[in-house]
């Protein structure tokens, strides 16, 4: 069976773009000409029960919120502003009316907070799994969408926020921790760890994409390339260097690993660096910037209160390298990939 990338490549090779398509398949969102001064951005995201989530792991309100948040994250990754969304659901017959109501509550509240209008969708029944498909429409100044293919040798690679949390949260959920349970088990000596567990589970269940920051980067024209971290830093950065026909070097010591991830490393039985490099669903932004724009990007970061970290640079050649203790080694993209 072909893997996810092969399937996308096949569709991409066969899908014919019409005149209005500036960017078709293969970026965070499609970019479409409208004939005016703005381009239309369009993307969709499918969440499948048993693959992307388990019903028993997440309050339905957070599930609805996440379905929309991860889709709007792709609009932010193009440097655009999200305006409209549609949500289609396939609902197992056993699902209660209260569950569905809460799912919509979470989605609608997130839409309202972010100035996004829900304008449609579709519903179907399903045998036994819940499917949530979200489409988002956004816009940016014509020709100004930040694509994956603009990185050039010498650019500095930045990420927002801290890494490894979402993957740690997923591991805890797989180990049997539950978000609601965890709130009640905060005894004194366990307080810090308990808080850390809640923090990383929330990073997985309630991602907070940097919508305003992504939009501002686009409006100021500060990034040469941008992508949101959905599959894992190594895999997502590989998309940028492949599309940009260049290579990248990442400095292990520079990676902003979340404090909670370091605190929980022992019980998670995994190296924090691995989680930061390969853990999926962070919904942080990764972007590349010409060195001369450092001061402006630092200013934007403090203005919008979004921490950023320089983690390496774009180089000529191809592929990824990880520099650890001064020695470079090959970094294999090892983030999440759907095997179909
Ligand atoms: Mg994306």
mmCIF file of C-alpha atoms and ligand atoms in Angstrom:
data_model
loop_
_atom_site.group_PDB
_atom_site.id
_atom_site.type_symbol
_atom_site.label_atom_id
_atom_site.label_comp_id
_atom_site.label_asym_id
_atom_site.label_seq_id
_atom_site.Cartn_x
_atom_site.Cartn_y
_atom_site.Cartn_z
ATOM 1 C CA UNK A 1 0.000 0.000 0.000
ATOM 2 C CA UNK A 2 1.315 3.494 -0.802
ATOM 3 C CA UNK A 3 2.092 5.793 2.106
ATOM 4 C CA UNK A 4 0.517 9.205 2.692
ATOM 5 C CA UNK A 5 3.245 11.151 0.849
ATOM 6 C CA UNK A 6 2.992 8.877 -2.186
ATOM 7 C CA UNK A 7 -0.768 9.303 -2.306
ATOM 8 C CA UNK A 8 -0.437 13.099 -2.127
ATOM 9 C CA UNK A 9 2.265 13.008 -4.837
ATOM 10 C CA UNK A 10 0.011 10.949 -7.107
ATOM 11 C CA UNK A 11 -2.935 13.294 -6.683
ATOM 12 C CA UNK A 12 -0.679 16.317 -7.082
ATOM 13 C CA UNK A 13 0.663 14.941 -10.382
ATOM 14 C CA UNK A 14 -2.834 14.370 -11.736
ATOM 15 C CA UNK A 15 -4.704 17.429 -10.444
ATOM 16 C CA UNK A 16 -4.671 20.155 -13.071
ATOM 17 C CA UNK A 17 -4.557 23.694 -11.787
ATOM 18 C CA UNK A 18 -6.698 26.295 -13.540
ATOM 19 C CA UNK A 19 -5.665 29.912 -14.091
ATOM 20 C CA UNK A 20 -6.729 31.154 -10.679
ATOM 21 C CA UNK A 21 -4.689 28.645 -8.705
ATOM 22 C CA UNK A 22 -1.472 30.248 -7.434
ATOM 23 C CA UNK A 23 -0.673 27.306 -5.147
ATOM 24 C CA UNK A 24 -2.474 23.983 -5.411
ATOM 25 C CA UNK A 25 -1.780 20.716 -3.604
ATOM 26 C CA UNK A 26 1.350 20.509 -1.488
ATOM 27 C CA UNK A 27 1.420 23.460 0.897
ATOM 28 C CA UNK A 28 -0.388 24.149 4.176
ATOM 29 C CA UNK A 29 -3.238 25.724 2.219
ATOM 30 C CA UNK A 30 -4.100 26.405 -1.405
ATOM 31 C CA UNK A 31 -3.735 29.991 -2.621
ATOM 32 C CA UNK A 32 -6.354 31.233 -5.077
ATOM 33 C CA UNK A 33 -6.536 34.476 -7.013
ATOM 34 C CA UNK A 34 -9.736 36.436 -6.547
ATOM 35 C CA UNK A 35 -9.048 39.140 -9.101
ATOM 36 C CA UNK A 36 -8.740 41.755 -6.367
ATOM 37 C CA UNK A 37 -5.937 42.791 -4.071
ATOM 38 C CA UNK A 38 -6.350 39.758 -1.826
ATOM 39 C CA UNK A 39 -5.795 36.041 -2.352
ATOM 40 C CA UNK A 40 -8.101 33.377 -0.980
ATOM 41 C CA UNK A 41 -6.575 30.627 1.190
ATOM 42 C CA UNK A 42 -8.324 27.236 1.489
ATOM 43 C CA UNK A 43 -7.449 24.109 3.438
ATOM 44 C CA UNK A 44 -9.096 21.156 5.137
ATOM 45 C CA UNK A 45 -8.237 18.761 7.914
ATOM 46 C CA UNK A 46 -9.768 15.385 8.652
ATOM 47 C CA UNK A 47 -9.803 13.946 12.171
ATOM 48 C CA UNK A 48 -10.539 10.256 12.404
ATOM 49 C CA UNK A 49 -11.455 8.464 15.597
ATOM 50 C CA UNK A 50 -8.921 5.791 16.478
ATOM 51 C CA UNK A 51 -6.265 7.527 14.351
ATOM 52 C CA UNK A 52 -6.203 11.159 15.495
ATOM 53 C CA UNK A 53 -8.160 10.884 18.710
ATOM 54 C CA UNK A 54 -9.998 8.568 21.014
ATOM 55 C CA UNK A 55 -13.361 9.597 22.326
ATOM 56 C CA UNK A 56 -12.496 8.502 25.867
ATOM 57 C CA UNK A 57 -9.399 10.743 25.945
ATOM 58 C CA UNK A 58 -10.974 14.071 25.225
ATOM 59 C CA UNK A 59 -13.983 15.986 26.497
ATOM 60 C CA UNK A 60 -16.133 16.541 23.366
ATOM 61 C CA UNK A 61 -15.849 20.313 23.755
ATOM 62 C CA UNK A 62 -12.063 20.086 23.350
ATOM 63 C CA UNK A 63 -12.449 17.758 20.385
ATOM 64 C CA UNK A 64 -14.604 20.290 18.518
ATOM 65 C CA UNK A 65 -12.210 23.060 19.457
ATOM 66 C CA UNK A 66 -9.178 21.098 18.261
ATOM 67 C CA UNK A 67 -10.763 20.130 14.927
ATOM 68 C CA UNK A 68 -11.136 23.813 14.072
ATOM 69 C CA UNK A 69 -7.863 24.966 15.684
ATOM 70 C CA UNK A 70 -5.669 22.590 13.652
ATOM 71 C CA UNK A 71 -7.323 23.721 10.428
ATOM 72 C CA UNK A 72 -6.939 27.430 11.219
ATOM 73 C CA UNK A 73 -3.293 26.666 12.032
ATOM 74 C CA UNK A 74 -2.736 25.940 8.331
ATOM 75 C CA UNK A 75 -4.093 29.372 7.369
ATOM 76 C CA UNK A 76 -1.704 30.953 9.922
ATOM 77 C CA UNK A 77 1.149 28.925 8.405
ATOM 78 C CA UNK A 78 0.498 30.692 5.081
ATOM 79 C CA UNK A 79 0.736 34.079 6.808
ATOM 80 C CA UNK A 80 -2.989 34.646 6.311
ATOM 81 C CA UNK A 81 -6.058 35.461 8.365
ATOM 82 C CA UNK A 82 -8.837 32.888 8.731
ATOM 83 C CA UNK A 83 -12.347 34.171 7.968
ATOM 84 C CA UNK A 84 -14.744 31.252 7.407
ATOM 85 C CA UNK A 85 -14.976 27.558 8.242
ATOM 86 C CA UNK A 86 -17.184 24.584 7.518
ATOM 87 C CA UNK A 87 -17.386 21.443 9.577
ATOM 88 C CA UNK A 88 -18.645 18.058 8.394
ATOM 89 C CA UNK A 89 -19.172 15.199 10.791
ATOM 90 C CA UNK A 90 -19.914 11.511 10.426
ATOM 91 C CA UNK A 91 -21.551 10.489 13.669
ATOM 92 C CA UNK A 92 -21.771 6.951 15.075
ATOM 93 C CA UNK A 93 -25.363 6.139 15.999
ATOM 94 C CA UNK A 94 -24.442 5.554 19.642
ATOM 95 C CA UNK A 95 -23.283 9.131 20.135
ATOM 96 C CA UNK A 96 -25.444 11.114 22.571
ATOM 97 C CA UNK A 97 -27.095 14.429 21.755
ATOM 98 C CA UNK A 98 -25.123 15.972 24.639
ATOM 99 C CA UNK A 99 -21.823 14.837 23.103
ATOM 100 C CA UNK A 100 -22.688 16.377 19.754
ATOM 101 C CA UNK A 101 -23.845 19.596 21.418
ATOM 102 C CA UNK A 102 -20.567 19.847 23.348
ATOM 103 C CA UNK A 103 -18.540 19.132 20.199
ATOM 104 C CA UNK A 104 -20.261 22.054 18.475
ATOM 105 C CA UNK A 105 -19.912 24.259 21.590
ATOM 106 C CA UNK A 106 -16.136 23.849 21.491
ATOM 107 C CA UNK A 107 -15.934 24.502 17.794
ATOM 108 C CA UNK A 108 -18.251 27.534 17.862
ATOM 109 C CA UNK A 109 -16.548 29.142 20.864
ATOM 110 C CA UNK A 110 -13.135 28.838 19.203
ATOM 111 C CA UNK A 111 -14.540 30.246 15.963
ATOM 112 C CA UNK A 112 -16.038 33.229 17.765
ATOM 113 C CA UNK A 113 -12.851 33.958 19.726
ATOM 114 C CA UNK A 114 -10.897 34.043 16.486
ATOM 115 C CA UNK A 115 -13.352 36.019 14.358
ATOM 116 C CA UNK A 116 -14.213 33.035 12.158
ATOM 117 C CA UNK A 117 -17.760 32.482 10.856
ATOM 118 C CA UNK A 118 -19.047 28.916 10.562
ATOM 119 C CA UNK A 119 -20.802 28.918 7.215
ATOM 120 C CA UNK A 120 -21.761 25.319 6.515
ATOM 121 C CA UNK A 121 -20.872 21.693 6.579
ATOM 122 C CA UNK A 122 -22.440 18.297 6.217
ATOM 123 C CA UNK A 123 -23.550 15.456 8.446
ATOM 124 C CA UNK A 124 -23.672 11.738 7.947
ATOM 125 C CA UNK A 125 -24.043 8.707 10.149
ATOM 126 C CA UNK A 126 -21.153 6.304 10.478
ATOM 127 C CA UNK A 127 -20.850 2.636 11.473
ATOM 128 C CA UNK A 128 -18.894 3.145 14.689
ATOM 129 C CA UNK A 129 -16.224 5.837 14.334
ATOM 130 C CA UNK A 130 -16.510 9.597 14.572
ATOM 131 C CA UNK A 131 -15.067 11.611 11.654
ATOM 132 C CA UNK A 132 -14.670 15.379 11.776
ATOM 133 C CA UNK A 133 -13.644 17.223 8.623
ATOM 134 C CA UNK A 134 -13.019 20.937 8.822
ATOM 135 C CA UNK A 135 -12.514 23.332 5.942
ATOM 136 C CA UNK A 136 -11.113 26.803 6.504
ATOM 137 C CA UNK A 137 -11.056 29.793 4.199
ATOM 138 C CA UNK A 138 -8.787 32.749 4.802
ATOM 139 C CA UNK A 139 -7.066 35.545 2.953
ATOM 140 C CA UNK A 140 -3.825 37.425 2.538
ATOM 141 C CA UNK A 141 -2.531 40.204 0.308
ATOM 142 C CA UNK A 142 -2.284 39.024 -3.284
ATOM 143 C CA UNK A 143 0.970 37.195 -3.924
ATOM 144 C CA UNK A 144 2.067 37.464 -0.273
ATOM 145 C CA UNK A 145 1.209 33.978 1.059
ATOM 146 C CA UNK A 146 4.206 32.455 2.843
ATOM 147 C CA UNK A 147 4.927 29.168 1.136
ATOM 148 C CA UNK A 148 7.139 26.233 2.009
ATOM 149 C CA UNK A 149 9.394 26.747 -0.976
ATOM 150 C CA UNK A 150 11.059 30.102 -0.305
ATOM 151 C CA UNK A 151 13.848 29.142 2.125
ATOM 152 C CA UNK A 152 17.380 30.057 1.000
ATOM 153 C CA UNK A 153 20.869 29.198 2.265
ATOM 154 C CA UNK A 154 21.779 31.512 5.126
ATOM 155 C CA UNK A 155 18.193 31.874 6.418
ATOM 156 C CA UNK A 156 17.763 31.368 10.156
ATOM 157 C CA UNK A 157 15.213 28.719 11.205
ATOM 158 C CA UNK A 158 12.883 29.718 14.019
ATOM 159 C CA UNK A 159 10.152 27.917 15.923
ATOM 160 C CA UNK A 160 7.505 29.407 18.196
ATOM 161 C CA UNK A 161 6.817 28.145 21.706
ATOM 162 C CA UNK A 162 8.256 25.008 23.279
ATOM 163 C CA UNK A 163 8.442 21.514 21.836
ATOM 164 C CA UNK A 164 7.726 17.954 22.901
ATOM 165 C CA UNK A 165 4.607 18.678 24.953
ATOM 166 C CA UNK A 166 1.945 17.322 22.613
ATOM 167 C CA UNK A 167 3.808 14.049 22.064
ATOM 168 C CA UNK A 168 4.334 13.687 25.835
ATOM 169 C CA UNK A 169 0.644 14.291 26.414
ATOM 170 C CA UNK A 170 -0.227 11.635 23.864
ATOM 171 C CA UNK A 171 2.124 9.152 25.581
ATOM 172 C CA UNK A 172 0.468 9.826 28.950
ATOM 173 C CA UNK A 173 -2.985 9.304 27.454
ATOM 174 C CA UNK A 174 -1.777 6.045 25.912
ATOM 175 C CA UNK A 175 -0.401 5.071 29.327
ATOM 176 C CA UNK A 176 -3.862 5.484 30.831
ATOM 177 C CA UNK A 177 -3.709 9.004 32.259
ATOM 178 C CA UNK A 178 -6.849 11.011 31.701
ATOM 179 C CA UNK A 179 -7.122 14.742 31.535
ATOM 180 C CA UNK A 180 -9.999 14.976 34.046
ATOM 181 C CA UNK A 181 -8.518 12.312 36.392
ATOM 182 C CA UNK A 182 -5.289 14.176 36.496
ATOM 183 C CA UNK A 183 -6.894 17.310 37.907
ATOM 184 C CA UNK A 184 -7.933 15.384 40.996
ATOM 185 C CA UNK A 185 -4.698 13.574 41.772
ATOM 186 C CA UNK A 186 -2.601 16.599 42.667
ATOM 187 C CA UNK A 187 -1.188 15.629 46.045
ATOM 188 C CA UNK A 188 1.498 17.826 47.605
ATOM 189 C CA UNK A 189 4.689 16.017 46.641
ATOM 190 C CA UNK A 190 3.273 15.203 43.215
ATOM 191 C CA UNK A 191 2.111 18.754 42.508
ATOM 192 C CA UNK A 192 4.813 19.751 40.032
ATOM 193 C CA UNK A 193 4.632 16.495 38.102
ATOM 194 C CA UNK A 194 0.863 16.523 38.160
ATOM 195 C CA UNK A 195 0.801 20.046 36.797
ATOM 196 C CA UNK A 196 3.295 18.995 34.129
ATOM 197 C CA UNK A 197 1.068 16.050 33.150
ATOM 198 C CA UNK A 198 -1.962 18.317 32.834
ATOM 199 C CA UNK A 199 0.066 20.812 30.830
ATOM 200 C CA UNK A 200 1.278 18.275 28.257
ATOM 201 C CA UNK A 201 -2.096 16.514 27.961
ATOM 202 C CA UNK A 202 -3.659 19.913 27.306
ATOM 203 C CA UNK A 203 -1.003 20.670 24.699
ATOM 204 C CA UNK A 204 -2.234 17.556 22.889
ATOM 205 C CA UNK A 205 -5.971 17.981 23.500
ATOM 206 C CA UNK A 206 -6.179 21.774 23.284
ATOM 207 C CA UNK A 207 -3.520 23.068 20.879
ATOM 208 C CA UNK A 208 -3.148 26.846 20.627
ATOM 209 C CA UNK A 209 -1.952 27.720 17.129
ATOM 210 C CA UNK A 210 -0.383 31.167 16.811
ATOM 211 C CA UNK A 211 -2.957 32.664 14.479
ATOM 212 C CA UNK A 212 -2.142 36.334 15.076
ATOM 213 C CA UNK A 213 1.610 35.763 14.890
ATOM 214 C CA UNK A 214 1.418 33.776 11.632
ATOM 215 C CA UNK A 215 -0.755 36.462 10.105
ATOM 216 C CA UNK A 216 1.624 39.223 11.251
ATOM 217 C CA UNK A 217 4.644 37.408 9.790
ATOM 218 C CA UNK A 218 2.796 37.285 6.478
ATOM 219 C CA UNK A 219 1.679 40.899 6.588
ATOM 220 C CA UNK A 220 5.183 42.144 7.377
ATOM 221 C CA UNK A 221 6.745 39.846 4.776
ATOM 222 C CA UNK A 222 9.272 38.639 7.338
ATOM 223 C CA UNK A 223 9.566 34.931 6.517
ATOM 224 C CA UNK A 224 10.925 33.280 3.384
ATOM 225 C CA UNK A 225 9.083 30.017 4.205
ATOM 226 C CA UNK A 226 6.690 28.829 6.899
ATOM 227 C CA UNK A 227 4.914 25.621 7.965
ATOM 228 C CA UNK A 228 3.000 24.584 11.077
ATOM 229 C CA UNK A 229 4.363 21.688 13.119
ATOM 230 C CA UNK A 230 1.705 19.010 12.729
ATOM 231 C CA UNK A 231 3.698 15.882 11.846
ATOM 232 C CA UNK A 232 6.827 16.654 13.890
ATOM 233 C CA UNK A 233 9.695 19.105 13.466
ATOM 234 C CA UNK A 234 11.959 16.713 11.510
ATOM 235 C CA UNK A 235 9.232 15.774 9.023
ATOM 236 C CA UNK A 236 7.832 19.294 8.673
ATOM 237 C CA UNK A 237 11.282 20.894 8.233
ATOM 238 C CA UNK A 238 12.028 18.212 5.621
ATOM 239 C CA UNK A 239 8.945 19.430 3.698
ATOM 240 C CA UNK A 240 10.388 22.974 3.733
ATOM 241 C CA UNK A 241 13.882 21.975 2.556
ATOM 242 C CA UNK A 242 12.527 19.578 -0.090
ATOM 243 C CA UNK A 243 10.181 22.218 -1.512
ATOM 244 C CA UNK A 244 12.912 24.897 -1.273
ATOM 245 C CA UNK A 245 15.651 22.677 -2.788
ATOM 246 C CA UNK A 246 18.075 23.258 0.058
ATOM 247 C CA UNK A 247 19.261 21.625 3.278
ATOM 248 C CA UNK A 248 19.056 22.541 6.948
ATOM 249 C CA UNK A 249 21.145 22.164 10.066
ATOM 250 C CA UNK A 250 19.374 21.995 13.435
ATOM 251 C CA UNK A 251 21.282 22.600 16.684
ATOM 252 C CA UNK A 252 20.140 20.138 19.343
ATOM 253 C CA UNK A 253 21.213 22.392 22.210
ATOM 254 C CA UNK A 254 19.139 25.273 20.824
ATOM 255 C CA UNK A 255 15.806 23.404 20.677
ATOM 256 C CA UNK A 256 13.222 24.885 23.078
ATOM 257 C CA UNK A 257 12.160 21.719 24.876
ATOM 258 C CA UNK A 258 9.174 22.292 27.183
ATOM 259 C CA UNK A 259 10.098 22.212 30.891
ATOM 260 C CA UNK A 260 7.244 19.792 31.579
ATOM 261 C CA UNK A 261 8.723 17.375 29.031
ATOM 262 C CA UNK A 262 12.094 17.353 30.809
ATOM 263 C CA UNK A 263 10.354 16.867 34.164
ATOM 264 C CA UNK A 264 8.366 13.879 32.881
ATOM 265 C CA UNK A 265 11.192 12.329 30.812
ATOM 266 C CA UNK A 266 11.861 9.600 33.389
ATOM 267 C CA UNK A 267 8.310 8.312 33.560
ATOM 268 C CA UNK A 268 7.806 8.692 29.810
ATOM 269 C CA UNK A 269 10.934 6.574 29.306
ATOM 270 C CA UNK A 270 11.998 8.583 26.304
ATOM 271 C CA UNK A 271 14.555 11.257 25.526
ATOM 272 C CA UNK A 272 13.107 14.808 25.539
ATOM 273 C CA UNK A 273 15.192 15.608 22.446
ATOM 274 C CA UNK A 274 13.483 12.807 20.509
ATOM 275 C CA UNK A 275 10.039 14.153 21.416
ATOM 276 C CA UNK A 276 11.058 17.693 20.424
ATOM 277 C CA UNK A 277 12.476 16.544 17.068
ATOM 278 C CA UNK A 278 9.864 14.028 16.021
ATOM 279 C CA UNK A 279 6.742 14.546 18.188
ATOM 280 C CA UNK A 280 3.659 15.563 16.191
ATOM 281 C CA UNK A 281 0.713 17.881 16.728
ATOM 282 C CA UNK A 282 2.591 20.752 18.340
ATOM 283 C CA UNK A 283 0.886 23.337 16.129
ATOM 284 C CA UNK A 284 3.803 25.678 16.645
ATOM 285 C CA UNK A 285 5.061 27.609 13.620
ATOM 286 C CA UNK A 286 8.406 26.899 11.970
ATOM 287 C CA UNK A 287 9.665 29.655 9.693
ATOM 288 C CA UNK A 288 12.834 30.823 7.988
ATOM 289 C CA UNK A 289 14.057 34.403 8.080
ATOM 290 C CA UNK A 290 16.880 36.312 6.370
ATOM 291 C CA UNK A 291 19.502 37.102 9.055
ATOM 292 C CA UNK A 292 19.039 40.864 8.534
ATOM 293 C CA UNK A 293 15.410 40.563 9.695
ATOM 294 C CA UNK A 294 16.350 39.191 13.115
ATOM 295 C CA UNK A 295 15.603 42.424 14.988
ATOM 296 C CA UNK A 296 12.181 42.844 13.347
ATOM 297 C CA UNK A 297 11.120 39.271 14.067
ATOM 298 C CA UNK A 298 12.315 39.598 17.694
ATOM 299 C CA UNK A 299 10.261 42.791 17.991
ATOM 300 C CA UNK A 300 7.149 41.089 16.590
ATOM 301 C CA UNK A 301 7.668 38.177 18.988
ATOM 302 C CA UNK A 302 7.671 40.459 22.030
ATOM 303 C CA UNK A 303 4.869 42.656 20.686
ATOM 304 C CA UNK A 304 2.543 39.661 20.245
ATOM 305 C CA UNK A 305 3.933 37.817 23.257
ATOM 306 C CA UNK A 306 4.846 34.707 21.265
ATOM 307 C CA UNK A 307 8.247 33.295 22.243
ATOM 308 C CA UNK A 308 10.481 32.292 19.344
ATOM 309 C CA UNK A 309 13.799 30.427 19.225
ATOM 310 C CA UNK A 310 16.440 30.229 16.480
ATOM 311 C CA UNK A 311 17.137 26.505 16.132
ATOM 312 C CA UNK A 312 19.465 26.349 13.137
ATOM 313 C CA UNK A 313 19.930 27.535 9.608
ATOM 314 C CA UNK A 314 19.235 26.759 5.992
ATOM 315 C CA UNK A 315 22.258 25.526 4.043
ATOM 316 C CA UNK A 316 22.950 24.594 0.448
ATOM 317 C CA UNK A 317 22.545 20.954 -0.536
ATOM 318 C CA UNK A 318 19.688 18.802 0.642
ATOM 319 C CA UNK A 319 18.398 16.930 3.669
ATOM 320 C CA UNK A 320 18.612 17.620 7.383
ATOM 321 C CA UNK A 321 21.515 17.554 9.788
ATOM 322 C CA UNK A 322 21.457 17.600 13.573
ATOM 323 C CA UNK A 323 24.407 19.250 15.272
ATOM 324 C CA UNK A 324 24.924 17.842 18.750
ATOM 325 C CA UNK A 325 27.924 18.778 20.914
ATOM 326 C CA UNK A 326 29.425 20.489 17.877
ATOM 327 C CA UNK A 327 29.280 17.370 15.670
ATOM 328 C CA UNK A 328 26.820 17.176 12.771
ATOM 329 C CA UNK A 329 24.954 13.966 12.020
ATOM 330 C CA UNK A 330 22.231 13.045 9.545
ATOM 331 C CA UNK A 331 18.738 13.843 10.853
ATOM 332 C CA UNK A 332 16.201 11.482 9.389
ATOM 333 C CA UNK A 333 12.622 12.813 9.171
ATOM 334 C CA UNK A 334 10.863 10.594 11.707
ATOM 335 C CA UNK A 335 7.676 12.395 12.556
ATOM 336 C CA UNK A 336 4.185 11.092 12.076
ATOM 337 C CA UNK A 337 3.159 9.635 8.758
ATOM 338 C CA UNK A 338 -0.084 7.883 8.028
ATOM 339 C CA UNK A 339 0.365 4.377 6.712
ATOM 340 C CA UNK A 340 -2.620 3.691 4.547
HETATM 341 MG MG1 LIG B 1 0.209 22.319 8.039
#
